[in-house]
XYZ file of N, CA and C in Angstrom:
633
model
N 86.341 72.042 117.907
C 85.880 70.589 118.694
C 84.497 69.914 117.784
N 83.953 70.813 116.916
C 82.971 70.461 115.747
C 83.372 69.624 114.951
N 84.273 69.609 114.879
C 85.097 68.606 113.426
C 85.614 67.396 114.455
N 85.888 67.522 115.869
C 86.418 66.134 116.330
C 87.930 66.570 116.346
N 88.596 67.566 116.205
C 89.890 67.926 117.101
C 90.867 68.113 118.557
N 91.214 67.728 118.619
C 92.003 67.982 119.905
C 93.368 69.253 119.692
N 93.487 70.301 120.653
C 93.840 71.457 120.198
C 94.966 71.570 121.220
N 96.263 72.032 120.244
C 97.493 71.936 120.866
C 98.064 73.942 121.333
N 97.663 74.335 122.204
C 97.940 75.552 121.795
C 99.137 75.899 122.770
N 100.053 77.259 122.244
C 101.529 77.468 123.166
C 101.315 78.631 123.391
N 102.013 79.304 124.853
C 102.579 80.747 125.166
C 104.458 80.083 124.778
N 104.251 81.247 124.031
C 105.703 81.385 123.537
C 106.868 81.912 125.102
N 107.941 81.524 124.684
C 108.870 82.145 126.185
C 108.709 83.867 126.160
N 108.233 84.184 127.351
C 108.027 85.174 127.345
C 106.504 86.009 127.085
N 105.611 85.192 126.734
C 104.629 85.050 126.559
C 103.331 84.868 127.832
N 101.922 85.176 128.102
C 101.087 84.718 128.695
C 101.702 83.884 130.361
N 101.830 82.458 130.453
C 102.558 82.211 131.529
C 103.629 81.476 131.184
N 104.357 81.377 130.289
C 105.455 80.930 130.164
C 106.918 82.053 130.759
N 107.512 81.666 131.117
C 108.736 82.182 131.988
C 109.711 82.812 130.729
N 110.734 83.605 130.850
C 111.477 83.967 129.781
C 111.499 85.310 129.495
N 112.808 85.719 128.842
C 112.951 86.878 128.425
C 111.792 87.000 127.479
N 111.775 88.160 127.161
C 111.148 89.116 125.956
C 111.021 88.501 125.188
N 109.878 88.173 124.283
C 110.650 87.158 122.837
C 111.076 88.022 121.790
N 112.035 86.857 120.761
C 112.186 87.289 119.754
C 111.575 87.055 118.351
N 112.316 87.580 117.410
C 111.014 86.634 115.945
C 112.020 85.388 115.960
N 113.260 85.045 116.701
C 114.040 83.874 116.389
C 113.174 82.938 117.420
N 113.610 83.372 118.899
C 112.874 82.679 119.443
C 110.980 82.229 119.562
N 110.377 83.070 119.124
C 109.022 82.535 119.136
C 109.088 81.052 117.931
N 110.106 81.563 116.382
C 110.033 80.409 115.567
C 110.331 79.000 116.597
N 111.553 79.024 116.921
C 111.555 78.225 117.675
C 110.858 77.644 118.708
N 110.326 77.874 119.403
C 109.490 77.758 120.290
C 107.845 77.009 119.448
N 107.699 77.348 118.651
C 106.754 76.728 117.470
C 107.124 75.644 116.651
N 108.425 75.289 116.606
C 109.001 74.171 115.931
C 109.151 73.075 117.199
N 109.415 73.445 118.918
C 109.390 72.817 119.247
C 107.965 71.939 119.977
N 107.428 72.646 119.733
C 105.619 72.842 119.915
C 105.592 71.301 118.681
N 105.414 71.798 117.529
C 105.655 71.058 115.952
C 105.827 69.669 116.131
N 106.808 69.647 116.989
C 108.077 68.129 117.288
C 107.157 67.420 117.988
N 106.964 68.067 118.895
C 106.023 67.162 120.136
C 105.239 66.605 119.358
N 103.942 67.353 118.839
C 102.707 67.002 118.438
C 102.602 66.082 117.067
N 103.968 66.368 116.133
C 104.319 65.409 115.111
C 104.669 64.136 115.468
N 105.310 63.702 116.663
C 105.666 62.323 117.370
C 104.014 61.708 117.765
N 103.316 62.938 118.301
C 102.304 62.150 118.897
C 101.080 62.138 118.027
N 100.762 62.486 116.767
C 100.096 62.558 115.528
C 100.988 62.412 114.398
N 101.529 61.432 114.158
C 102.488 60.993 112.852
C 101.634 61.493 111.680
N 99.964 61.201 111.473
C 99.507 61.432 110.129
C 99.337 62.689 109.748
N 99.994 63.444 108.590
C 100.090 64.797 108.383
C 98.648 65.300 107.943
N 97.383 63.902 107.464
C 96.249 64.098 107.367
C 94.972 64.670 108.063
N 95.350 64.324 109.443
C 95.145 64.990 111.009
C 95.761 65.823 111.500
N 96.448 66.705 111.183
C 97.403 67.926 111.471
C 97.386 69.098 110.606
N 96.340 69.948 111.538
C 96.775 71.378 110.871
C 97.282 72.519 111.479
N 97.280 73.356 111.147
C 98.176 74.319 111.636
C 97.891 75.890 112.025
N 96.999 76.733 113.126
C 96.664 77.540 113.033
C 97.212 78.639 113.588
N 97.080 80.050 113.251
C 97.565 81.543 113.927
C 97.004 82.366 113.788
N 96.672 82.839 114.910
C 96.037 84.354 114.855
C 96.739 85.636 115.475
N 96.477 86.764 114.346
C 97.849 87.751 114.669
C 98.414 87.645 114.281
N 99.734 88.182 115.590
C 101.285 87.405 115.207
C 101.849 86.017 115.472
N 100.559 85.384 116.026
C 101.097 83.999 115.432
C 100.444 83.371 114.427
N 99.879 84.307 113.768
C 100.321 83.986 111.682
C 101.335 83.859 111.192
N 102.258 85.021 111.654
C 103.146 84.764 111.372
C 104.096 83.977 111.331
N 104.271 83.338 112.420
C 104.599 82.088 113.095
C 104.433 80.616 112.343
N 102.766 80.740 112.454
C 102.524 79.458 111.500
C 102.993 79.364 110.123
N 103.129 80.652 109.547
C 103.516 80.772 108.059
C 104.716 80.208 107.722
N 105.509 81.493 108.771
C 107.362 81.039 108.778
C 107.235 79.496 109.410
N 106.551 78.341 110.487
C 106.321 77.375 110.505
C 106.490 76.145 109.090
N 105.483 76.890 108.735
C 104.817 75.571 107.243
C 105.577 76.026 106.250
N 106.345 77.367 105.939
C 107.213 77.264 104.599
C 108.735 76.476 105.221
N 108.858 76.610 106.327
C 110.385 75.919 106.797
C 109.792 74.165 106.595
N 108.753 73.942 107.132
C 108.874 72.198 106.745
C 108.324 72.050 105.531
N 107.675 72.917 104.619
C 107.365 72.347 103.158
C 108.482 72.456 102.482
N 109.330 73.416 102.871
C 110.822 73.199 102.212
C 111.260 72.039 102.277
N 111.827 71.188 104.006
C 112.444 70.151 103.808
C 111.405 69.000 103.128
N 109.691 68.860 103.390
C 109.115 68.107 102.445
C 109.153 67.858 100.680
N 109.416 69.339 100.076
C 109.990 69.142 98.985
C 111.589 68.975 98.530
N 111.852 69.509 99.569
C 113.315 69.566 99.109
C 114.311 68.706 99.250
N 114.024 67.754 100.980
C 114.822 67.208 101.100
C 115.976 67.604 102.046
N 115.978 69.047 101.998
C 116.658 69.482 102.749
C 117.026 69.112 104.563
N 117.979 69.411 104.521
C 118.478 68.772 106.553
C 118.577 69.674 107.424
N 117.790 70.591 107.851
C 118.186 71.364 108.791
C 118.618 70.612 110.229
N 119.367 71.246 111.231
C 119.417 70.371 112.392
C 118.273 69.772 113.295
N 117.354 70.665 113.271
C 115.994 69.967 113.725
C 115.086 68.891 112.831
N 115.540 68.945 111.567
C 114.962 67.855 110.843
C 114.768 66.611 111.364
N 113.448 65.831 110.841
C 113.251 64.272 111.716
C 112.640 63.789 110.348
N 112.800 62.300 110.436
C 112.466 61.542 109.743
C 110.316 61.968 108.865
N 109.918 62.510 110.460
C 108.182 63.043 110.022
C 108.370 63.849 108.737
N 109.533 64.835 108.619
C 109.058 66.294 108.222
C 109.147 66.005 106.853
N 109.686 64.746 106.290
C 110.034 64.180 104.695
C 108.701 64.020 104.233
N 107.820 64.530 104.543
C 106.027 64.269 104.094
C 105.693 65.547 103.779
N 104.129 66.162 103.459
C 103.981 66.854 103.470
C 103.561 67.271 105.530
N 103.725 68.199 105.266
C 103.520 68.635 107.479
C 102.241 68.299 107.729
N 101.206 68.618 107.185
C 99.850 68.923 107.595
C 98.982 69.182 106.587
N 97.820 68.927 107.183
C 96.595 68.592 106.203
C 96.244 70.604 105.198
N 96.821 71.179 106.365
C 95.832 72.934 106.009
C 96.525 74.011 106.912
N 96.761 74.666 106.794
C 96.950 76.064 107.202
C 95.818 77.118 107.410
N 95.850 77.583 108.594
C 94.633 78.929 108.748
C 95.194 79.708 109.404
N 95.675 81.201 108.923
C 95.759 82.011 109.371
C 94.656 83.439 109.039
N 94.644 83.977 110.582
C 93.212 84.755 110.981
C 93.828 86.008 111.420
N 93.614 87.253 110.904
C 93.644 88.606 111.111
C 95.096 88.840 111.781
N 96.449 88.384 110.476
C 97.644 88.375 110.131
C 97.659 89.314 109.798
N 98.888 89.906 109.689
C 99.776 90.766 108.617
C 100.800 90.183 108.006
N 101.202 91.252 107.007
C 102.234 90.442 105.715
C 103.403 90.719 106.359
N 104.340 92.149 106.826
C 105.052 92.134 107.412
C 105.104 92.977 108.734
N 106.410 92.938 109.169
C 106.464 93.735 110.619
C 106.245 95.194 110.017
N 107.171 95.552 109.091
C 106.961 96.806 108.726
C 106.158 97.477 108.126
N 105.092 96.630 107.374
C 103.930 97.567 106.898
C 103.057 97.176 108.032
N 103.228 96.469 109.340
C 102.254 96.681 110.309
C 102.898 98.294 111.055
N 103.957 98.536 111.051
C 104.256 99.470 111.778
C 103.721 100.900 111.193
N 103.415 100.835 109.923
C 103.084 101.838 109.061
C 101.526 102.072 109.705
N 100.910 101.298 110.243
C 99.720 101.550 110.662
C 99.419 102.051 112.250
N 100.537 101.403 112.973
C 100.850 101.790 114.689
C 101.589 102.407 115.164
N 101.644 103.136 116.113
C 102.880 103.945 116.545
C 103.954 103.239 117.870
N 103.508 101.765 118.155
C 104.141 101.607 118.943
C 105.084 100.551 118.971
N 105.299 100.361 117.548
C 106.753 99.059 117.057
C 108.175 100.674 117.233
N 108.563 99.913 118.034
C 110.120 100.282 118.362
C 110.983 100.460 117.188
N 112.062 101.513 116.971
C 113.262 101.449 115.708
C 113.467 100.413 115.537
N 114.363 99.584 116.961
C 115.097 98.726 117.460
C 114.515 97.468 116.747
N 112.978 97.056 117.161
C 112.884 96.158 117.055
C 112.727 95.627 114.933
N 112.027 97.153 114.988
C 111.898 96.935 112.956
C 113.402 96.473 112.129
N 114.245 96.953 113.142
C 115.533 96.729 112.229
C 116.326 95.332 112.721
N 115.472 94.784 113.398
C 115.712 93.255 113.961
C 115.188 92.304 113.910
N 113.570 92.279 113.793
C 112.402 91.793 113.481
C 111.825 92.163 112.464
N 111.996 90.733 111.351
C 110.942 91.139 110.336
C 109.535 90.774 109.914
N 109.368 89.605 110.805
C 108.052 88.536 110.196
C 107.686 89.058 108.775
N 108.327 88.473 108.136
C 108.041 88.823 106.226
C 107.065 87.865 106.178
N 106.136 87.791 106.152
C 104.798 86.681 106.195
C 104.949 86.447 104.682
N 104.906 87.296 103.753
C 104.210 87.358 102.376
C 105.256 87.005 101.695
N 106.524 86.985 102.153
C 107.592 86.675 101.025
C 107.400 85.182 101.345
N 107.065 84.101 102.054
C 107.026 82.842 102.781
C 106.006 82.112 101.512
N 104.755 82.980 101.991
C 103.419 82.100 100.887
C 103.552 81.441 99.883
N 104.375 81.896 99.245
C 104.824 80.626 98.100
C 105.321 79.742 98.458
N 106.538 79.406 98.938
C 106.908 78.595 99.833
C 106.063 77.309 100.481
N 104.602 77.183 100.994
C 103.734 77.181 101.692
C 103.100 76.254 100.683
N 103.326 74.549 100.444
C 102.733 73.837 100.073
C 101.140 72.793 100.629
N 100.720 73.468 101.157
C 99.408 72.651 101.830
C 98.167 73.936 101.777
N 97.106 73.534 101.299
C 95.889 74.764 101.309
C 96.065 75.557 102.090
N 95.582 76.354 102.324
C 95.631 77.633 102.906
C 94.321 78.489 102.876
N 93.464 78.613 103.711
C 92.765 79.260 104.420
C 92.794 80.820 105.480
N 92.565 81.810 104.508
C 92.813 83.211 105.087
C 91.858 83.781 105.658
N 91.522 83.926 106.635
C 90.418 84.476 107.069
C 90.860 86.191 108.086
N 89.751 87.351 108.037
C 90.184 88.639 108.558
C 88.728 88.992 108.245
N 88.777 89.401 110.069
C 87.225 90.226 110.063
C 87.576 91.756 109.357
N 86.138 91.777 108.522
C 85.787 93.356 108.063
C 85.899 94.499 108.895
N 85.744 94.215 110.132
C 85.581 95.210 111.076
C 86.833 95.149 112.273
N 87.892 94.833 111.446
C 89.169 94.630 112.048
C 90.157 96.320 112.194
N 89.754 96.469 113.680
C 90.151 97.974 113.792
C 92.155 98.436 113.832
N 92.274 97.137 114.130
C 93.871 97.072 114.438
C 94.615 96.710 113.223
N 94.568 95.180 112.645
C 95.143 94.993 111.061
C 94.154 95.213 110.242
N 94.810 96.062 108.969
C 93.901 96.312 107.885
C 93.625 94.798 107.145
N 92.605 94.655 106.898
C 91.938 93.854 105.926
C 92.899 93.347 104.631
N 93.258 94.528 104.045
C 94.036 94.323 103.189
C 95.664 93.317 103.242
N 96.008 93.035 104.529
C 97.611 92.331 104.692
C 97.027 90.924 104.076
N 95.570 90.416 104.443
C 94.876 89.071 104.581
C 94.919 89.188 103.020
N 94.339 90.101 102.358
C 94.233 89.807 101.190
C 95.973 89.516 100.209
N 96.895 90.506 100.546
C 97.743 90.405 100.031
C 98.846 89.044 100.339
N 98.610 88.451 101.749
C 98.751 87.316 101.788
C 98.112 86.523 101.128
N 96.052 86.320 100.942
C 96.094 84.867 99.698
C 96.520 85.046 98.273
N 96.401 86.628 97.949
C 97.288 86.696 96.390
C 98.686 86.088 96.532
N 99.718 86.120 97.526
C 100.872 85.499 97.194
C 101.562 83.782 97.469
N 100.138 83.594 98.449
C 99.691 82.061 98.092
C 99.748 81.343 96.597
N 100.525 80.214 96.616
C 100.266 79.967 95.526
C 99.667 78.241 95.339
N 99.551 77.714 96.440
C 98.847 76.264 96.863
C 97.399 76.537 96.667
N 96.728 75.430 96.491
C 95.253 75.838 96.960
C 94.526 76.521 98.461
N 93.790 77.863 97.798
C 93.326 78.412 98.943
C 92.166 79.786 98.543
N 91.993 80.085 99.920
C 90.621 80.293 100.033
C 90.507 81.714 100.984
N 89.860 82.867 100.977
C 90.212 83.858 101.454
C 88.730 84.524 102.115
N 88.486 84.018 103.491
C 87.225 84.194 104.202
C 87.156 85.939 104.325
N 86.357 86.610 104.318
C 86.310 87.630 105.238
C 85.060 87.773 105.270
N 85.384 88.078 107.190
C 83.766 88.141 107.701
C 82.851 89.363 108.418
N 82.041 90.156 107.720
C 81.219 90.889 107.942
C 80.912 90.937 109.468
N 81.302 92.655 110.059
C 81.327 92.495 110.947
C 82.390 91.588 112.310
N 83.211 91.080 111.519
C 84.408 90.297 112.552
C 85.457 91.430 112.960
N 86.024 91.193 114.296
C 86.846 92.243 114.673
C 87.910 91.849 114.400
N 88.946 92.218 115.543
C 90.377 91.350 115.356
C 90.053 90.041 115.947
N 89.168 90.053 117.057
C 89.422 88.782 118.173
C 88.319 87.501 117.535
N 87.163 87.951 116.991
C 85.943 87.554 116.979
C 85.367 86.652 115.921
N 86.036 86.785 114.840
C 85.780 86.208 113.303
C 85.119 85.013 113.421
N 85.427 84.020 114.432
C 85.481 82.800 114.251
C 83.961 82.521 114.469
N 83.861 83.504 115.533
C 81.799 83.693 116.246
C 81.388 84.397 115.469
N 81.648 85.091 115.443
C 80.908 86.735 114.305
C 80.416 85.478 112.779
N 81.535 84.776 112.414
C 80.980 83.988 111.166
C 80.993 82.802 111.190
N 80.659 82.152 111.752
C 80.452 80.712 112.617
C 79.807 79.669 110.791
N 79.268 80.430 110.791
C 78.392 79.313 109.219
C 79.203 79.260 108.416
N 79.819 80.639 107.834
C 80.524 80.506 106.584
C 82.327 80.087 106.949
N 82.363 79.980 108.606
C 83.943 79.902 108.694
C 83.666 78.097 108.895
N 82.663 77.617 109.558
C 82.802 76.146 109.327
C 82.681 75.653 107.773
N 81.959 76.390 106.466
C 81.314 75.914 105.558
C 83.164 76.024 105.053
N 83.576 77.359 105.020
C 85.106 77.138 104.399
C 86.132 76.034 104.755
N 85.812 75.870 106.171
C 86.837 74.385 106.509
C 86.224 73.290 106.073
N 85.139 73.137 105.607
C 84.380 71.756 105.121
C 85.282 71.728 103.745
N 84.977 73.048 102.857
C 84.844 72.779 101.458
C 86.522 72.945 101.358
N 87.402 73.448 101.671
C 88.957 73.297 101.927
C 89.623 72.680 101.868
N 89.050 72.384 103.451
C 89.979 70.540 104.047
C 89.203 69.431 104.456
N 88.226 69.298 103.203
C 87.046 68.172 103.553
C 86.795 67.598 104.884
N 86.613 69.238 105.839
C 86.308 68.412 107.132
C 84.697 68.351 107.391
N 84.349 67.594 108.224
C 82.769 67.682 108.698
C 81.649 67.306 107.567
N 80.392 67.427 107.307
C 79.362 66.735 106.435
C 80.369 67.723 105.141
N 79.863 66.244 104.455
C 79.931 66.980 102.612
C 79.548 68.390 102.345
N 79.825 69.310 101.554
C 78.963 69.988 101.324
C 77.691 69.862 99.899
N 76.861 70.698 99.588
C 75.540 70.607 99.084
C 76.324 70.563 97.600
N 75.648 69.862 96.586
C 76.322 69.954 95.384
C 76.431 71.196 94.881
N 77.204 71.731 93.863
C 77.632 73.067 93.908
C 76.498 74.189 93.256
N 75.366 73.223 92.325
C 74.100 73.906 91.497
C 73.311 74.663 92.745
N 73.684 73.541 93.930
C 72.257 73.952 94.888
C 72.883 74.634 96.090
N 73.868 75.062 95.603
C 74.581 75.722 96.827
C 75.252 77.007 97.143
N 74.192 77.811 97.876
C 74.467 79.264 97.816
C 76.141 79.940 98.000
N 77.086 80.749 97.112
C 78.445 81.016 97.654
C 78.166 82.000 98.912
N 78.663 81.724 99.761
C 79.326 82.526 101.272
C 79.693 83.633 100.734
N 78.772 85.130 101.082
C 79.201 86.314 100.910
C 80.696 86.510 101.589
N 81.344 86.905 101.102
C 82.932 87.351 101.679
C 84.069 86.054 101.803
N 83.686 85.027 100.650
C 84.367 83.915 100.473
C 84.808 84.131 99.181
N 86.057 83.644 98.949
C 87.158 83.715 97.843
C 87.785 82.219 97.697
N 87.686 81.408 96.625
C 88.501 80.806 96.347
C 89.153 80.591 95.071
């Protein structure tokens, strides 16, 4: 809100207050695309659109941007393509506390069933090269659920303009609060949001920020 943005947040089918069966990789991608089409029709200016995903939502956000970027770059016509797709989809992508693939994540936890691993990939790292808009990758250095090396790997795989923000003391859910000043600065410098940054000769590089 400090930058004057409205926010569209959704619960996938089977999540939160949304009805439906247990979600799958296919259905969460579909739901994100439906939400995106709704937003794009109401805000047709890509310069005023940003895509954000946290944790599992990061994988969904990466997939959405990769798919939209392919349409914009190649002119491909998937069944859901609209005229709005043939431009860069948004001004930037922000992913926070997310992982590379579900298989990688399963090595860190014990609750992912084998059947899920066989059918659900959530392979974000292989899609990062398709993302053709600026990317801000954020991770709390104290995240006990998702190792920060996953965000490092996603950052390394990105080929567009990018920045990695590691938040000292940030957990899985509070990086935006724990690193508020550096978070705002990274948004400003990468995406040109808010006040213009100080001249580089006078500006202190935030700890944990890579560009």
